Short mmCIF file of C-alpha atoms in Angstrom, two decimals:
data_model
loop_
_atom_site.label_atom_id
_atom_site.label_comp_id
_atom_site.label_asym_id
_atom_site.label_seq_id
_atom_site.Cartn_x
_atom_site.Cartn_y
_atom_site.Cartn_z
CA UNK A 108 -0.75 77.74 -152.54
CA UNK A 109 -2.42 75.83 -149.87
CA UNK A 110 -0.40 78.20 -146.96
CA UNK A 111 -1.20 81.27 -149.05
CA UNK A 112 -4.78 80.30 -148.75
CA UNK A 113 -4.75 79.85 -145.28
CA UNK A 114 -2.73 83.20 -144.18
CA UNK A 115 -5.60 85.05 -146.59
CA UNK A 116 -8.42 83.12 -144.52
CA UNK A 117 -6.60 84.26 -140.99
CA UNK A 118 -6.38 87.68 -142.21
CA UNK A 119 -9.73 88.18 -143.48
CA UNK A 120 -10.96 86.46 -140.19
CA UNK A 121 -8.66 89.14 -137.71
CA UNK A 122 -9.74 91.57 -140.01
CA UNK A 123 -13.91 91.22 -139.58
CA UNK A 124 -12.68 90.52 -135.62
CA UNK A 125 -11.25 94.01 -135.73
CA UNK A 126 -14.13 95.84 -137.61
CA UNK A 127 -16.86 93.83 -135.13
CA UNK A 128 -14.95 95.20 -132.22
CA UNK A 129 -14.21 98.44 -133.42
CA UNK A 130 -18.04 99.01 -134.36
CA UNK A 131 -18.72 97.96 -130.63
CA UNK A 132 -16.66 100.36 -129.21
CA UNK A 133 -17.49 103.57 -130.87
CA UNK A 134 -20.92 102.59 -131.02
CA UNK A 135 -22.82 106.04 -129.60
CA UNK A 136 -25.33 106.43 -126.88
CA UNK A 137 -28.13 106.67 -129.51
CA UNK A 138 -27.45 103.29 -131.24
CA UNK A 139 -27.48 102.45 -127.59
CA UNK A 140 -31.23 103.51 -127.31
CA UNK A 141 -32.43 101.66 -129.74
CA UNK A 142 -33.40 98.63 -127.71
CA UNK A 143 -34.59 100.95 -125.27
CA UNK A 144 -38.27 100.35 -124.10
CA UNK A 145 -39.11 101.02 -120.63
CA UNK A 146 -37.71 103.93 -118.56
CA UNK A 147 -38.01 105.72 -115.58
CA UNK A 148 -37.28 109.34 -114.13
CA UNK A 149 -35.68 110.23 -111.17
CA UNK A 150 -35.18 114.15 -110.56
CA UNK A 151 -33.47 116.04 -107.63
CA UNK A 152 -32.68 119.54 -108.64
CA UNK A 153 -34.76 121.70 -106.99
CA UNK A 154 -35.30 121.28 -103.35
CA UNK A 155 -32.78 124.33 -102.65
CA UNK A 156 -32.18 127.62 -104.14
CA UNK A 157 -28.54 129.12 -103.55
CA UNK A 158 -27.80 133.06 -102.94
CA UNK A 159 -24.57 134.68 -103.40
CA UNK A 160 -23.22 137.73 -104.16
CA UNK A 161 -20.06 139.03 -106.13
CA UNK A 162 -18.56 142.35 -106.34
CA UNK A 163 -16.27 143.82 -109.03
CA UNK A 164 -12.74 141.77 -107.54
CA UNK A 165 -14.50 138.52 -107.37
CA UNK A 166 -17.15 137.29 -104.43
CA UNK A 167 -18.04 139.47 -101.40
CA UNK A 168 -17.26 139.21 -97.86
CA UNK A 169 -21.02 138.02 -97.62
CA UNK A 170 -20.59 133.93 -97.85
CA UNK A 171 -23.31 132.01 -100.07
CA UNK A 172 -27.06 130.94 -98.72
CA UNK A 173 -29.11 128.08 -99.19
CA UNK A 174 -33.14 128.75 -98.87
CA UNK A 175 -35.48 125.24 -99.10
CA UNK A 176 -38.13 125.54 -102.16
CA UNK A 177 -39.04 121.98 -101.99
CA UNK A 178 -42.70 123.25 -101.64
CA UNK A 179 -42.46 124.31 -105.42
CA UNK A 180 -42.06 120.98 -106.38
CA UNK A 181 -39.81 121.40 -109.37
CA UNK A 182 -38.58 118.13 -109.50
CA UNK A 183 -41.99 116.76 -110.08
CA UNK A 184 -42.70 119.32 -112.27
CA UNK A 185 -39.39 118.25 -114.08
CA UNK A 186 -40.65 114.54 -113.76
CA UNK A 187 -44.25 115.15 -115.44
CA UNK A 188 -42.11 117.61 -118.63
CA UNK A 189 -39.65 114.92 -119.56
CA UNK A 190 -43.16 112.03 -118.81
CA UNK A 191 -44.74 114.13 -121.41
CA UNK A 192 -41.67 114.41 -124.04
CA UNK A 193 -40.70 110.74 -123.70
CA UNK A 194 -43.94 109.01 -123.98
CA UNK A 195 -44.10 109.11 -127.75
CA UNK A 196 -41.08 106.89 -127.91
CA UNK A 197 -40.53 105.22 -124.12
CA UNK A 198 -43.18 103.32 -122.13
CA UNK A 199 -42.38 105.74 -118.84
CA UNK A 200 -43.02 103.58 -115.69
CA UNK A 201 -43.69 105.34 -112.37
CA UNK A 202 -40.72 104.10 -109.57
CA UNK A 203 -40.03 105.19 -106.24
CA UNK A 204 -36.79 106.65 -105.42
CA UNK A 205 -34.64 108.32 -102.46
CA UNK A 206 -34.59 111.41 -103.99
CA UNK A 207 -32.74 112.83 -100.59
CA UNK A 208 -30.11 110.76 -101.37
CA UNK A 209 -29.38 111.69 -104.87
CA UNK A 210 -29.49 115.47 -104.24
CA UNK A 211 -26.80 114.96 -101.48
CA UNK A 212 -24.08 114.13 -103.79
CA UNK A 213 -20.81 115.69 -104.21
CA UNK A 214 -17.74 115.90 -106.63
CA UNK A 215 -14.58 114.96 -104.87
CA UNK A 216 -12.41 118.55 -104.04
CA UNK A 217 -9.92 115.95 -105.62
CA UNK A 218 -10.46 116.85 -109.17
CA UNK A 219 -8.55 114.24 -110.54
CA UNK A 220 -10.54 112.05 -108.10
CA UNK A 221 -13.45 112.45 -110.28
CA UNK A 222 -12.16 111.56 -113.65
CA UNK A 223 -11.46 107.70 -112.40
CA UNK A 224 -13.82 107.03 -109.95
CA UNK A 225 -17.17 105.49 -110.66
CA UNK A 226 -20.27 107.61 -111.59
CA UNK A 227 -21.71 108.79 -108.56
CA UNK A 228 -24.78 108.08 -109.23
CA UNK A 229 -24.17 104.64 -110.29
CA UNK A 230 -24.72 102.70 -107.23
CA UNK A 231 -28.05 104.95 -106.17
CA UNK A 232 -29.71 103.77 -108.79
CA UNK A 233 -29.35 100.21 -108.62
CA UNK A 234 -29.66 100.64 -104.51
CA UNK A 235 -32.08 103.81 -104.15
CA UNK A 236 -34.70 102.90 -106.91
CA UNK A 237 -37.56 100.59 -107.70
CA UNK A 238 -38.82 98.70 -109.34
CA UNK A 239 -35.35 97.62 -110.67
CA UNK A 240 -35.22 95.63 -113.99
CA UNK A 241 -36.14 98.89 -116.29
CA UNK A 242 -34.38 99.02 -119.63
CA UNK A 243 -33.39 102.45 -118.58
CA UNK A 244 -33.59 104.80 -116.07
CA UNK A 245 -33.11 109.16 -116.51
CA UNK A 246 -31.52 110.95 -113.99
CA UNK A 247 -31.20 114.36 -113.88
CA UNK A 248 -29.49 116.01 -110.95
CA UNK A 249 -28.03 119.43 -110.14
CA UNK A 250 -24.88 120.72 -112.82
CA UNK A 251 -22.01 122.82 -111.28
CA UNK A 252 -19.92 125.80 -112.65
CA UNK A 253 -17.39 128.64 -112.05
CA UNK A 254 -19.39 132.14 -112.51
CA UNK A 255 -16.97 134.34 -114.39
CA UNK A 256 -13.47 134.55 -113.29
CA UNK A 257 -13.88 134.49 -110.17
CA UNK A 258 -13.97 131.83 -107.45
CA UNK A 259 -17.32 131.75 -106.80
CA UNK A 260 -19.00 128.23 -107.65
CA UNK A 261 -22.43 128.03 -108.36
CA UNK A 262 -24.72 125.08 -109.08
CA UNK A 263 -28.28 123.46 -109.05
CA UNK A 264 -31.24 126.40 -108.46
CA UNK A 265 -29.88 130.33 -107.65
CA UNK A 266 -29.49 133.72 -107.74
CA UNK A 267 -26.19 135.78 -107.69
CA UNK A 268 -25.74 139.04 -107.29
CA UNK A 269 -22.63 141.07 -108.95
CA UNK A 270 -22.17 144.32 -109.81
CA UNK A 271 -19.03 146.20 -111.78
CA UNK A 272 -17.59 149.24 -111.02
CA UNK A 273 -20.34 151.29 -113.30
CA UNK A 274 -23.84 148.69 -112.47
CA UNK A 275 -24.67 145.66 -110.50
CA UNK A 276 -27.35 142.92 -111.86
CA UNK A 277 -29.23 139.69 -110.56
CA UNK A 278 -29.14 136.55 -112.77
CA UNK A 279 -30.75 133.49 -111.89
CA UNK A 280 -30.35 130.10 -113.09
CA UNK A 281 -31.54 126.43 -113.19
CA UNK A 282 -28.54 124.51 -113.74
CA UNK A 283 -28.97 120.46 -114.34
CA UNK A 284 -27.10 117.32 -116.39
CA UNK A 285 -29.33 114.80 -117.34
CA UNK A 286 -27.55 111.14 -117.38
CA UNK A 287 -29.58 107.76 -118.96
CA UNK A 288 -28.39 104.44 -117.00
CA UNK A 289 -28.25 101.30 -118.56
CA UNK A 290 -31.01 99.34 -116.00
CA UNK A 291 -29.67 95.99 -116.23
CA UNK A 292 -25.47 97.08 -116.10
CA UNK A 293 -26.39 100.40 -114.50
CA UNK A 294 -23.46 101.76 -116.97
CA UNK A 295 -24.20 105.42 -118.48
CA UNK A 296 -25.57 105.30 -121.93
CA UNK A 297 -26.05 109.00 -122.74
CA UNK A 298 -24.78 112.21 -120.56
CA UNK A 299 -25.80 115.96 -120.66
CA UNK A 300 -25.78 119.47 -119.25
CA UNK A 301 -28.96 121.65 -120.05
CA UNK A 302 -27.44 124.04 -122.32
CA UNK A 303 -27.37 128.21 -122.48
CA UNK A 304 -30.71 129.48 -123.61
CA UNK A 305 -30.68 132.74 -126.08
CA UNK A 306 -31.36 135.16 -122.98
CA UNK A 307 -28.34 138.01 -123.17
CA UNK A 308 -26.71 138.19 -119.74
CA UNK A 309 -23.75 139.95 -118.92
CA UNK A 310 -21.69 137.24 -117.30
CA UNK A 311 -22.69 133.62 -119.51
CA UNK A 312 -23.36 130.31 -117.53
CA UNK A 313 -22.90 126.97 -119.10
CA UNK A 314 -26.76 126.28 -118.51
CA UNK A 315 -29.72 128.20 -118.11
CA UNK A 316 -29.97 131.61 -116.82
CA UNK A 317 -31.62 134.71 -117.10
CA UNK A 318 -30.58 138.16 -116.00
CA UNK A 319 -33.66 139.81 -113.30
CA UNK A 320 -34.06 142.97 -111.59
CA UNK A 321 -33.95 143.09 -107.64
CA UNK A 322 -37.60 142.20 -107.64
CA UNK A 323 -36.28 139.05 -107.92
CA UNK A 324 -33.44 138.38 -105.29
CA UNK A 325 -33.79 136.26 -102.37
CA UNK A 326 -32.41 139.47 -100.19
CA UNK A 327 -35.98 140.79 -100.78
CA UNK A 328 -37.52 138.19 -98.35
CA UNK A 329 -38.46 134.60 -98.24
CA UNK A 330 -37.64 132.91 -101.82
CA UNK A 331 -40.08 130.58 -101.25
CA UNK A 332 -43.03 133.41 -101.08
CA UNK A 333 -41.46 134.96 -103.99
CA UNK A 334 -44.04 134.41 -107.06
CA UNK A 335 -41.92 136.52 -109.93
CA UNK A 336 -38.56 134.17 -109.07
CA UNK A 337 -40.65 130.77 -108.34
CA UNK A 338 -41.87 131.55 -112.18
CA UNK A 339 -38.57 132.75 -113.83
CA UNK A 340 -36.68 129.64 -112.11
CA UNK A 341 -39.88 127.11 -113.50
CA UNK A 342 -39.79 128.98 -117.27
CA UNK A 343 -35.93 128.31 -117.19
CA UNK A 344 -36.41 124.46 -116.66
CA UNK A 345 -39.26 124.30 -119.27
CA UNK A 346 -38.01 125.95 -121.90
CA UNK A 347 -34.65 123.91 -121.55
CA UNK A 348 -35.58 120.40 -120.86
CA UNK A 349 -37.42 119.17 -123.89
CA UNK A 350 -34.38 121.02 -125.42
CA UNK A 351 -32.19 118.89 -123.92
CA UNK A 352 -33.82 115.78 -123.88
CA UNK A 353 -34.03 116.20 -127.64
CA UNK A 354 -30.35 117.07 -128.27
CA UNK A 355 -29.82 113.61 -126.22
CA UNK A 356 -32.29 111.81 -128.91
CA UNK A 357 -34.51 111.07 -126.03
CA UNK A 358 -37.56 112.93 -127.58
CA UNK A 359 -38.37 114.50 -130.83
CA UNK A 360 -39.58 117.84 -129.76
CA UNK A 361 -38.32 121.55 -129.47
#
């Protein structure tokens, strides 16, 4: 009886062992924020815009351009939106950070490369920012994606340029993840791409975008000077972020 007691006393023991460590690993990003008080922002999306074209068989013969727009200063724009969103819940502190060096990074042409190395980002923010010691910090950094079927790639702040065989069209778009670091094991808590908004385009990004006329292409003159695309690109990232930043339980707003 005494062995039959003690076999039910293991069991029950292995079995809370299991349930504790179960709980622990599927617990999600937004149990994770829970003990989350003090944060800070780090943005680097928009110091270029990117101009390509595509024709009807995929991209032209005319190779993709980069134009500088740091002068619009969307990523302090983007910086002040998600200050505002997050205050109600997060103590925001101000930090200082090599925003340079976060813009500049790349996915592997490895792919497989990228599914075991470390997040990228990882080591810039416990290198790149201060003050350290945050409970949290936000990044939010350029997205990528294929534009229809073809191969053109497209990412971060742009316009392309396609037409069909019966019309051509301009869409623009403000592509962006957002990723929340743990600050003290700099592991990442919560991850996110800006989703679609409800515009109707003919050819659908993973992110925001919105289908212009010419008045807005870069191929018109300087980008920068452009006022009607320096809007349209600043109207995609607002209407998006607290979006986003609310799907990732960051912020109660919409």
């Amino acid at each position: 009886m005494r062995r039959s007691s003690r076999h039910l006393n293991f069991a029950t023991v292995l079995l809370v062992a299991i349930s504790v460590s179960a709980c622990a690993m599927f617990e999600t990003g937004e149990t994770k924020l829970q003990a989350v008080k003090t944060v800070g922002i780090i943005s680097a999306v928009g110091g270029e815009m990117s101009f390509a074209r595509a024709g009807f068989t995929g991209l032209s013969n005319n190779p993709s351009q980069s134009f500088p727009i740091g002068s619009w200063g969307l990523d302090d724009l983007i910086v002040q939106q998600a200050t505002t969103a997050l205050n109600g819940r997060f103590q925001v502190q101000p930090i200082r950070y090599n925003r340079a060096a976060f813009a500049a990074v790349k996915d592997s042409p490895i792919a497989p490369v990228n599914l075991v190395r470390d997040d990228p980002f990882k080591k810039l923010v416990r290198t790149e920012v201060s003050p350290q010691g945050l409970d949290a910090y936000i990044v939010i950094t350029k997205a990528k994606s294929n534009f229809g079927r073809g191969a053109l790639k497209v990412e971060g702040i742009g316009v392309v340029s396609y037409g069909t065989m019966l019309a051509s069209y301009n869409q623009i778009h403000a592509l962006y993840e957002i990723r929340v670091f743990d600050g003290k094991t700099f592991d990442v808590i919560e991850k996110k791409s800006a989703p679609p908004l409800d515009d109707a385009v003919e050819v659908r990004l993973p992110g925001p975008t919105r289908q212009v006329d010419d008045s807005y292409s870069p191929s018109t003159g300087e980008p920068v000077r452009n006022e009607n695309l320096h809007r349209a690109i600043t109207a995609l990232i607002v209407r998006s972020l607290s979006t986003t930043l609310s799907d990732m339980h960051l912020a109660d707003v919409r």
